[in-house]
Amino acid sequence: MKVVVILALTLAVVSAKTPMIKLNTGYEMPEIGLGTWQAKGDPVKQAVKDALEVGYRHIDTAYIYENEKEVGEGIHAQIGAGVLKREDLFITTKVWPNGSNQKKALEMIHHSLKQLNVTYLDLVLIHFPRDDYADTYKGMEDAFHQKLVRSIGISNFNRGHIDHLLKTAKVKPAVNQIRIHPTHNDADTVKYCQELGIAVTGYSPLGTGKMIKNPTLVAIGKKHNKSAAQVALRWQIENHWITIPKSVNKKYIKEDFEIFDFTLTKEEIKTIHDMKA
Ligand code: NDP
């Protein structure tokens, strides 16, 4: 009897919808996703499978990560196992800007679709504001109009980059993915995105691992019976940013997802905002 109740509760938690952020395209984006930078081959395939089992419904990859094929295999393994349907999942990938242009960007998106083995992508970002990024963005707009991509956006853009892009862009970026963690917070870019109705995703939310032993975060975590990593991620949620922690370890993948059952106080949020590198 006890086992049945525990199983039912577990399934209820897994099937409970992750909190969503509504994008300016009208589509909803899960507030937490699995990051996959520096994860390749079987470990990333397994991490994606584990994440989808735990309840993640958002995966972040990129053309340059050279892992889209394995990410796709992990996704399709779980779709095949009945864990989720394609439409339950939000897939983000990124176009590499170096040497790119309108035509090459569209080709890269076709490549990503093929690697991931899907008919549409939920979000495609231009990875960095490099080379003629306004022209590359036009190729992403082509993919958007052809319904290959539901939303398009930017990454690593500051106010100046956004202004330059908006001179020619016909489709407003839906998301700006920028580096945010407790000791790295680009408040000006965040404010500008909010003014323009561009959602913010915080990448490297754990400082690529540097935040997990931070004494301030550890101390706050103790009060909530949570780890420093969970505090760093919860801080992003409290700020209405989308967060994409990376792990290839199932224990961490699960831990990073368990951030919706506690809240930080106003004082704790301010303490984290004020943390210095
Ligand atoms: P994170 O800040 O998410 O930190 C990942 C590191 O923390 C890994 O070493 C991981 O270990 C470890 N970790 C994760 N969870 C825990 C935990 N609960 N306890 C202890 N250790 C933990 O790293 P990233 O820099 O990879 O950023 C996340 C994602 O953001 C990327 O994977 C990518 O998708 C995106 N990104 C985008 C960029 C852009 O230019 N747009 C640039 C950089 C990142 P392990 O893996 O060994 O399990």
mmCIF file of C-alpha atoms and ligand atoms in Angstrom:
data_model
loop_
_atom_site.group_PDB
_atom_site.id
_atom_site.type_symbol
_atom_site.label_atom_id
_atom_site.label_comp_id
_atom_site.label_asym_id
_atom_site.label_seq_id
_atom_site.Cartn_x
_atom_site.Cartn_y
_atom_site.Cartn_z
ATOM 1 C CA MET A 1 0.000 0.000 0.000
ATOM 2 C CA LYS A 2 2.790 2.375 1.079
ATOM 3 C CA VAL A 3 4.722 1.591 -2.130
ATOM 4 C CA VAL A 4 1.656 2.351 -4.275
ATOM 5 C CA VAL A 5 1.138 5.733 -2.569
ATOM 6 C CA ILE A 6 4.809 6.678 -2.988
ATOM 7 C CA LEU A 7 4.710 5.654 -6.664
ATOM 8 C CA ALA A 8 1.509 7.650 -7.254
ATOM 9 C CA LEU A 9 3.034 10.713 -5.590
ATOM 10 C CA THR A 10 6.233 10.382 -7.653
ATOM 11 C CA LEU A 11 4.244 10.154 -10.891
ATOM 12 C CA ALA A 12 2.153 13.160 -9.846
ATOM 13 C CA VAL A 13 5.316 15.226 -9.280
ATOM 14 C CA VAL A 14 6.845 14.128 -12.595
ATOM 15 C CA SER A 15 3.678 14.825 -14.550
ATOM 16 C CA ALA A 16 3.102 18.169 -12.796
ATOM 17 C CA LYS A 17 3.844 20.913 -15.302
ATOM 18 C CA THR A 18 7.063 22.844 -14.829
ATOM 19 C CA PRO A 19 6.325 26.572 -14.296
ATOM 20 C CA MET A 20 6.337 28.379 -17.627
ATOM 21 C CA ILE A 21 7.345 31.788 -18.977
ATOM 22 C CA LYS A 22 5.152 33.142 -21.767
ATOM 23 C CA LEU A 23 7.228 34.360 -24.704
ATOM 24 C CA ASN A 24 6.348 37.299 -26.973
ATOM 25 C CA THR A 25 5.461 34.736 -29.673
ATOM 26 C CA GLY A 26 2.703 33.370 -27.415
ATOM 27 C CA TYR A 27 4.515 30.064 -26.828
ATOM 28 C CA GLU A 28 5.354 28.968 -23.291
ATOM 29 C CA MET A 29 8.880 28.050 -22.223
ATOM 30 C CA PRO A 30 9.614 25.898 -19.144
ATOM 31 C CA GLU A 31 11.486 27.883 -16.500
ATOM 32 C CA ILE A 32 14.086 25.144 -16.096
ATOM 33 C CA GLY A 33 15.936 23.262 -18.805
ATOM 34 C CA LEU A 34 18.873 20.875 -18.975
ATOM 35 C CA GLY A 35 22.094 22.516 -20.196
ATOM 36 C CA THR A 36 24.314 20.334 -22.395
ATOM 37 C CA TRP A 37 27.498 22.321 -23.111
ATOM 38 C CA GLN A 38 30.638 20.159 -22.791
ATOM 39 C CA ALA A 39 28.552 16.979 -22.702
ATOM 40 C CA LYS A 40 28.869 14.617 -25.637
ATOM 41 C CA GLY A 41 28.215 11.049 -26.748
ATOM 42 C CA ASP A 42 26.576 8.470 -24.485
ATOM 43 C CA PRO A 43 26.806 10.604 -21.299
ATOM 44 C CA VAL A 44 24.695 13.396 -22.832
ATOM 45 C CA LYS A 45 22.219 10.896 -24.297
ATOM 46 C CA GLN A 46 21.837 9.347 -20.838
ATOM 47 C CA ALA A 47 21.603 12.784 -19.158
ATOM 48 C CA VAL A 48 18.740 13.762 -21.486
ATOM 49 C CA LYS A 49 16.954 10.474 -20.774
ATOM 50 C CA ASP A 50 17.430 10.972 -17.020
ATOM 51 C CA ALA A 51 16.258 14.586 -17.155
ATOM 52 C CA LEU A 52 13.082 13.713 -19.053
ATOM 53 C CA GLU A 53 12.390 10.922 -16.557
ATOM 54 C CA VAL A 54 12.886 13.322 -13.654
ATOM 55 C CA GLY A 55 10.398 15.775 -15.220
ATOM 56 C CA TYR A 56 12.444 18.294 -17.240
ATOM 57 C CA ARG A 57 10.612 19.366 -20.397
ATOM 58 C CA HIS A 58 13.234 21.715 -21.822
ATOM 59 C CA ILE A 59 16.655 20.883 -23.270
ATOM 60 C CA ASP A 60 19.287 23.443 -24.279
ATOM 61 C CA THR A 61 21.790 22.499 -26.974
ATOM 62 C CA ALA A 62 23.685 24.238 -29.804
ATOM 63 C CA TYR A 63 25.105 23.521 -33.244
ATOM 64 C CA ILE A 64 28.610 24.096 -31.840
ATOM 65 C CA TYR A 65 28.169 21.624 -28.934
ATOM 66 C CA GLU A 66 28.359 18.741 -31.451
ATOM 67 C CA ASN A 67 25.859 16.760 -29.388
ATOM 68 C CA GLU A 68 22.532 17.393 -31.134
ATOM 69 C CA LYS A 69 22.447 13.839 -32.510
ATOM 70 C CA GLU A 70 22.815 12.258 -29.049
ATOM 71 C CA VAL A 71 20.438 14.797 -27.488
ATOM 72 C CA GLY A 72 17.907 13.774 -30.145
ATOM 73 C CA GLU A 73 18.505 10.083 -29.430
ATOM 74 C CA GLY A 74 17.860 10.659 -25.707
ATOM 75 C CA ILE A 75 14.659 12.528 -26.505
ATOM 76 C CA HIS A 76 13.383 9.890 -28.923
ATOM 77 C CA ALA A 77 14.227 7.053 -26.520
ATOM 78 C CA GLN A 78 11.884 8.621 -23.948
ATOM 79 C CA ILE A 79 9.212 9.481 -26.508
ATOM 80 C CA GLY A 80 9.369 5.841 -27.616
ATOM 81 C CA ALA A 81 9.077 4.701 -23.997
ATOM 82 C CA GLY A 82 5.916 6.784 -23.572
ATOM 83 C CA VAL A 83 7.472 9.188 -21.049
ATOM 84 C CA LEU A 84 6.435 12.250 -23.081
ATOM 85 C CA LYS A 85 5.292 13.448 -26.484
ATOM 86 C CA ARG A 86 7.251 15.788 -28.756
ATOM 87 C CA GLU A 87 4.732 18.564 -28.128
ATOM 88 C CA ASP A 88 5.397 18.347 -24.363
ATOM 89 C CA LEU A 89 9.022 19.271 -24.930
ATOM 90 C CA PHE A 90 10.784 22.587 -25.515
ATOM 91 C CA ILE A 91 14.017 22.268 -27.526
ATOM 92 C CA THR A 92 16.426 25.180 -27.816
ATOM 93 C CA THR A 93 19.410 25.174 -30.144
ATOM 94 C CA LYS A 94 21.764 27.889 -31.372
ATOM 95 C CA VAL A 95 23.173 28.988 -34.702
ATOM 96 C CA TRP A 96 26.939 29.540 -34.721
ATOM 97 C CA PRO A 97 27.597 33.087 -36.021
ATOM 98 C CA ASN A 98 31.249 32.949 -37.096
ATOM 99 C CA GLY A 99 31.376 33.233 -40.878
ATOM 100 C CA SER A 100 27.602 32.854 -41.061
ATOM 101 C CA ASN A 101 25.025 34.765 -43.101
ATOM 102 C CA GLN A 102 21.321 34.515 -43.972
ATOM 103 C CA LYS A 103 21.745 31.437 -46.194
ATOM 104 C CA LYS A 104 24.154 29.603 -43.883
ATOM 105 C CA ALA A 105 21.965 30.218 -40.836
ATOM 106 C CA LEU A 106 19.006 28.545 -42.542
ATOM 107 C CA GLU A 107 21.263 25.644 -43.584
ATOM 108 C CA MET A 108 22.481 25.287 -39.972
ATOM 109 C CA ILE A 109 18.886 25.128 -38.737
ATOM 110 C CA HIS A 110 18.121 22.380 -41.259
ATOM 111 C CA HIS A 111 21.215 20.546 -39.985
ATOM 112 C CA SER A 112 20.034 20.870 -36.370
ATOM 113 C CA LEU A 113 16.540 19.623 -37.279
ATOM 114 C CA LYS A 114 18.098 16.599 -38.946
ATOM 115 C CA GLN A 115 20.514 15.878 -36.097
ATOM 116 C CA LEU A 116 17.788 16.184 -33.468
ATOM 117 C CA ASN A 117 15.407 14.253 -35.732
ATOM 118 C CA VAL A 118 12.491 16.658 -35.237
ATOM 119 C CA THR A 119 10.234 18.581 -37.620
ATOM 120 C CA TYR A 120 10.375 21.875 -35.692
ATOM 121 C CA LEU A 121 12.463 23.571 -33.032
ATOM 122 C CA ASP A 122 10.927 25.539 -30.187
ATOM 123 C CA LEU A 123 13.660 28.160 -30.029
ATOM 124 C CA VAL A 124 16.747 28.991 -32.067
ATOM 125 C CA LEU A 125 19.194 31.595 -30.791
ATOM 126 C CA ILE A 126 22.107 33.298 -32.489
ATOM 127 C CA HIS A 127 24.901 32.090 -30.212
ATOM 128 C CA PHE A 128 26.972 35.300 -30.058
ATOM 129 C CA PRO A 129 26.748 38.793 -31.612
ATOM 130 C CA ARG A 130 29.630 38.090 -33.985
ATOM 131 C CA ASP A 131 30.375 38.855 -37.659
ATOM 132 C CA ASP A 132 27.307 40.104 -39.584
ATOM 133 C CA TYR A 133 24.860 38.898 -36.958
ATOM 134 C CA ALA A 134 21.992 40.989 -38.338
ATOM 135 C CA ASP A 135 22.289 39.082 -41.646
ATOM 136 C CA THR A 136 22.525 35.717 -39.845
ATOM 137 C CA TYR A 137 19.363 36.662 -37.947
ATOM 138 C CA LYS A 138 17.558 37.055 -41.300
ATOM 139 C CA GLY A 139 18.136 33.339 -41.952
ATOM 140 C CA MET A 140 16.580 32.610 -38.555
ATOM 141 C CA GLU A 141 13.611 34.785 -39.535
ATOM 142 C CA ASP A 142 13.289 32.705 -42.732
ATOM 143 C CA ALA A 143 13.133 29.545 -40.588
ATOM 144 C CA PHE A 144 10.541 31.220 -38.349
ATOM 145 C CA HIS A 145 8.332 32.133 -41.351
ATOM 146 C CA GLN A 146 8.725 28.620 -42.744
ATOM 147 C CA LYS A 147 7.490 27.306 -39.352
ATOM 148 C CA LEU A 148 10.676 25.312 -38.819
ATOM 149 C CA VAL A 149 11.164 27.281 -35.604
ATOM 150 C CA ARG A 150 8.478 28.541 -33.216
ATOM 151 C CA SER A 151 10.496 31.355 -31.619
ATOM 152 C CA ILE A 152 13.845 32.942 -32.402
ATOM 153 C CA GLY A 153 16.190 34.853 -30.155
ATOM 154 C CA ILE A 154 19.663 35.982 -29.238
ATOM 155 C CA SER A 155 22.450 35.067 -26.855
ATOM 156 C CA ASN A 156 25.241 37.099 -25.288
ATOM 157 C CA PHE A 157 23.684 40.335 -26.604
ATOM 158 C CA ASN A 158 23.984 43.580 -24.632
ATOM 159 C CA ARG A 159 21.963 46.775 -25.129
ATOM 160 C CA GLY A 160 24.150 47.960 -28.044
ATOM 161 C CA HIS A 161 23.924 44.632 -29.871
ATOM 162 C CA ILE A 162 20.148 44.554 -29.418
ATOM 163 C CA ASP A 163 19.762 48.118 -30.751
ATOM 164 C CA HIS A 164 21.866 47.266 -33.813
ATOM 165 C CA LEU A 165 19.832 44.121 -34.498
ATOM 166 C CA LEU A 166 16.479 45.857 -34.073
ATOM 167 C CA LYS A 167 17.370 48.305 -36.880
ATOM 168 C CA THR A 168 16.791 45.490 -39.402
ATOM 169 C CA ALA A 169 15.008 42.676 -37.546
ATOM 170 C CA LYS A 170 11.400 42.049 -38.581
ATOM 171 C CA VAL A 171 10.754 39.454 -35.848
ATOM 172 C CA LYS A 172 11.479 40.634 -32.320
ATOM 173 C CA PRO A 173 13.760 38.236 -30.417
ATOM 174 C CA ALA A 174 11.750 36.185 -27.924
ATOM 175 C CA VAL A 175 14.671 35.360 -25.601
ATOM 176 C CA ASN A 176 18.150 36.638 -24.762
ATOM 177 C CA GLN A 177 20.308 33.910 -23.200
ATOM 178 C CA ILE A 178 23.047 35.524 -21.121
ATOM 179 C CA ARG A 179 25.482 34.516 -18.414
ATOM 180 C CA ILE A 180 23.885 34.959 -14.995
ATOM 181 C CA HIS A 181 24.897 33.484 -11.675
ATOM 182 C CA PRO A 182 25.188 34.939 -8.192
ATOM 183 C CA THR A 183 28.565 36.611 -8.812
ATOM 184 C CA HIS A 184 27.839 37.545 -12.442
ATOM 185 C CA ASN A 185 24.681 39.537 -13.061
ATOM 186 C CA ASP A 186 24.370 41.879 -16.050
ATOM 187 C CA ALA A 187 21.594 44.040 -14.579
ATOM 188 C CA ASP A 188 21.584 46.566 -17.452
ATOM 189 C CA THR A 189 20.972 43.928 -20.140
ATOM 190 C CA VAL A 190 18.327 42.228 -18.001
ATOM 191 C CA LYS A 191 16.497 45.540 -17.483
ATOM 192 C CA TYR A 192 16.654 46.384 -21.200
ATOM 193 C CA CYS A 193 15.292 42.954 -22.188
ATOM 194 C CA GLN A 194 12.440 43.310 -19.696
ATOM 195 C CA GLU A 195 11.559 46.749 -21.146
ATOM 196 C CA LEU A 196 11.465 45.248 -24.649
ATOM 197 C CA GLY A 197 9.461 42.141 -23.706
ATOM 198 C CA ILE A 198 12.381 39.789 -24.345
ATOM 199 C CA ALA A 199 12.529 36.876 -21.865
ATOM 200 C CA VAL A 200 15.876 36.249 -20.171
ATOM 201 C CA THR A 201 17.558 32.873 -19.798
ATOM 202 C CA GLY A 202 20.450 32.728 -17.344
ATOM 203 C CA TYR A 203 23.180 30.410 -18.591
ATOM 204 C CA SER A 204 25.962 28.929 -16.456
ATOM 205 C CA PRO A 205 23.622 29.382 -13.451
ATOM 206 C CA LEU A 206 26.076 27.470 -11.247
ATOM 207 C CA GLY A 207 29.075 29.418 -12.580
ATOM 208 C CA THR A 208 30.067 26.253 -14.506
ATOM 209 C CA GLY A 209 30.340 24.541 -11.104
ATOM 210 C CA LYS A 210 32.060 27.382 -9.208
ATOM 211 C CA MET A 211 28.949 28.258 -7.148
ATOM 212 C CA ILE A 212 28.284 24.846 -5.626
ATOM 213 C CA LYS A 213 30.531 25.393 -2.600
ATOM 214 C CA ASN A 214 30.002 29.133 -2.229
ATOM 215 C CA PRO A 215 29.723 29.789 1.560
ATOM 216 C CA THR A 216 26.934 32.417 1.229
ATOM 217 C CA LEU A 217 24.802 30.050 -0.839
ATOM 218 C CA VAL A 218 25.604 27.097 1.445
ATOM 219 C CA ALA A 219 24.476 29.148 4.494
ATOM 220 C CA ILE A 220 21.209 30.217 2.841
ATOM 221 C CA GLY A 221 20.633 26.644 1.685
ATOM 222 C CA LYS A 222 20.992 25.272 5.237
ATOM 223 C CA LYS A 223 18.002 27.376 6.342
ATOM 224 C CA HIS A 224 15.834 25.740 3.668
ATOM 225 C CA ASN A 225 17.403 22.269 3.777
ATOM 226 C CA LYS A 226 18.631 22.840 0.218
ATOM 227 C CA SER A 227 22.047 22.777 -1.471
ATOM 228 C CA ALA A 228 23.970 25.840 -2.666
ATOM 229 C CA ALA A 229 23.187 24.759 -6.241
ATOM 230 C CA GLN A 230 19.455 24.726 -5.506
ATOM 231 C CA VAL A 231 19.684 28.202 -3.934
ATOM 232 C CA ALA A 232 21.523 29.590 -6.991
ATOM 233 C CA LEU A 233 18.858 28.115 -9.294
ATOM 234 C CA ARG A 234 15.933 29.216 -7.120
ATOM 235 C CA TRP A 235 17.341 32.778 -7.183
ATOM 236 C CA GLN A 236 16.956 32.747 -10.983
ATOM 237 C CA ILE A 237 13.351 31.522 -10.687
ATOM 238 C CA GLU A 238 12.548 34.246 -8.119
ATOM 239 C CA ASN A 239 13.775 36.777 -10.715
ATOM 240 C CA HIS A 240 11.594 35.269 -13.481
ATOM 241 C CA TRP A 241 14.613 34.167 -15.483
ATOM 242 C CA ILE A 242 14.710 30.811 -17.227
ATOM 243 C CA THR A 243 17.530 28.677 -15.878
ATOM 244 C CA ILE A 244 19.455 25.882 -17.642
ATOM 245 C CA PRO A 245 21.812 24.016 -15.257
ATOM 246 C CA LYS A 246 24.014 21.386 -16.841
ATOM 247 C CA SER A 247 24.782 17.996 -15.374
ATOM 248 C CA VAL A 248 25.452 14.492 -16.615
ATOM 249 C CA ASN A 249 24.960 13.052 -13.138
ATOM 250 C CA LYS A 250 21.410 11.832 -12.386
ATOM 251 C CA LYS A 251 21.679 12.771 -8.708
ATOM 252 C CA TYR A 252 22.500 16.389 -9.619
ATOM 253 C CA ILE A 253 19.955 16.471 -12.467
ATOM 254 C CA LYS A 254 17.253 15.518 -9.951
ATOM 255 C CA GLU A 255 18.557 17.894 -7.279
ATOM 256 C CA ASP A 256 18.628 20.826 -9.730
ATOM 257 C CA PHE A 257 14.976 20.177 -10.614
ATOM 258 C CA GLU A 258 13.826 20.223 -6.968
ATOM 259 C CA ILE A 259 13.627 23.994 -6.682
ATOM 260 C CA PHE A 260 9.887 24.574 -6.876
ATOM 261 C CA ASP A 261 9.052 23.542 -3.306
ATOM 262 C CA PHE A 262 10.693 26.468 -1.486
ATOM 263 C CA THR A 263 11.069 30.241 -1.823
ATOM 264 C CA LEU A 264 13.820 32.648 -0.877
ATOM 265 C CA THR A 265 13.082 35.646 1.352
ATOM 266 C CA LYS A 266 13.473 39.206 0.015
ATOM 267 C CA GLU A 267 16.587 39.584 2.198
ATOM 268 C CA GLU A 268 18.123 36.377 0.826
ATOM 269 C CA ILE A 269 17.439 37.480 -2.766
ATOM 270 C CA LYS A 270 19.136 40.821 -2.050
ATOM 271 C CA THR A 271 22.105 39.097 -0.377
ATOM 272 C CA ILE A 272 22.601 36.983 -3.521
ATOM 273 C CA HIS A 273 22.210 40.046 -5.800
ATOM 274 C CA ASP A 274 24.925 41.810 -3.817
ATOM 275 C CA MET A 275 27.415 38.935 -3.965
ATOM 276 C CA LYS A 276 30.719 39.901 -5.513
ATOM 277 C CA ALA A 277 33.076 37.723 -7.560
HETATM 278 P P1 NDP B 1 26.490 25.210 -14.895
HETATM 279 O O1 NDP B 1 26.662 26.583 -14.374
HETATM 280 O O2 NDP B 1 25.129 24.679 -15.071
HETATM 281 O O3 NDP B 1 27.358 24.204 -13.990
HETATM 282 C C1 NDP B 1 27.582 22.874 -14.409
HETATM 283 C C2 NDP B 1 28.581 22.210 -13.495
HETATM 284 O O4 NDP B 1 28.009 22.088 -12.183
HETATM 285 C C3 NDP B 1 28.961 20.812 -13.942
HETATM 286 O O5 NDP B 1 30.310 20.612 -13.588
HETATM 287 C C4 NDP B 1 28.041 19.919 -13.119
HETATM 288 O O6 NDP B 1 28.625 18.679 -12.868
HETATM 289 C C5 NDP B 1 27.930 20.704 -11.842
HETATM 290 N N1 NDP B 1 26.634 20.516 -11.152
HETATM 291 C C6 NDP B 1 25.402 20.634 -11.691
HETATM 292 N N2 NDP B 1 24.469 20.466 -10.736
HETATM 293 C C7 NDP B 1 25.126 20.242 -9.577
HETATM 294 C C8 NDP B 1 24.709 19.976 -8.251
HETATM 295 N N3 NDP B 1 23.417 19.944 -7.913
HETATM 296 N N4 NDP B 1 25.667 19.788 -7.302
HETATM 297 C C9 NDP B 1 26.966 19.814 -7.635
HETATM 298 N N5 NDP B 1 27.435 20.065 -8.882
HETATM 299 C C10 NDP B 1 26.515 20.272 -9.849
HETATM 300 O O7 NDP B 1 27.316 25.052 -16.248
HETATM 301 P P2 NDP B 1 27.352 25.502 -17.743
HETATM 302 O O8 NDP B 1 28.407 26.543 -17.867
HETATM 303 O O9 NDP B 1 27.426 24.294 -18.546
HETATM 304 O O10 NDP B 1 25.972 26.255 -18.045
HETATM 305 C C11 NDP B 1 24.745 25.588 -18.174
HETATM 306 C C12 NDP B 1 24.259 25.597 -19.610
HETATM 307 O O11 NDP B 1 24.115 26.915 -20.118
HETATM 308 C C13 NDP B 1 25.226 24.974 -20.625
HETATM 309 O O12 NDP B 1 25.337 23.590 -20.469
HETATM 310 C C14 NDP B 1 24.651 25.450 -21.912
HETATM 311 O O13 NDP B 1 23.500 24.701 -22.240
HETATM 312 C C15 NDP B 1 24.308 26.895 -21.535
HETATM 313 N N6 NDP B 1 25.419 27.819 -21.877
HETATM 314 C C16 NDP B 1 25.195 28.741 -22.895
HETATM 315 C C17 NDP B 1 26.195 29.607 -23.282
HETATM 316 C C18 NDP B 1 25.932 30.603 -24.355
HETATM 317 O O14 NDP B 1 26.895 31.238 -24.841
HETATM 318 N N7 NDP B 1 24.696 30.801 -24.762
HETATM 319 C C19 NDP B 1 27.541 29.580 -22.674
HETATM 320 C C20 NDP B 1 27.650 28.627 -21.580
HETATM 321 C C21 NDP B 1 26.615 27.805 -21.224
HETATM 322 P P3 NDP B 1 28.486 17.368 -13.810
HETATM 323 O O15 NDP B 1 28.259 17.801 -15.213
HETATM 324 O O16 NDP B 1 29.769 16.662 -13.616
HETATM 325 O O17 NDP B 1 27.353 16.590 -13.318
#
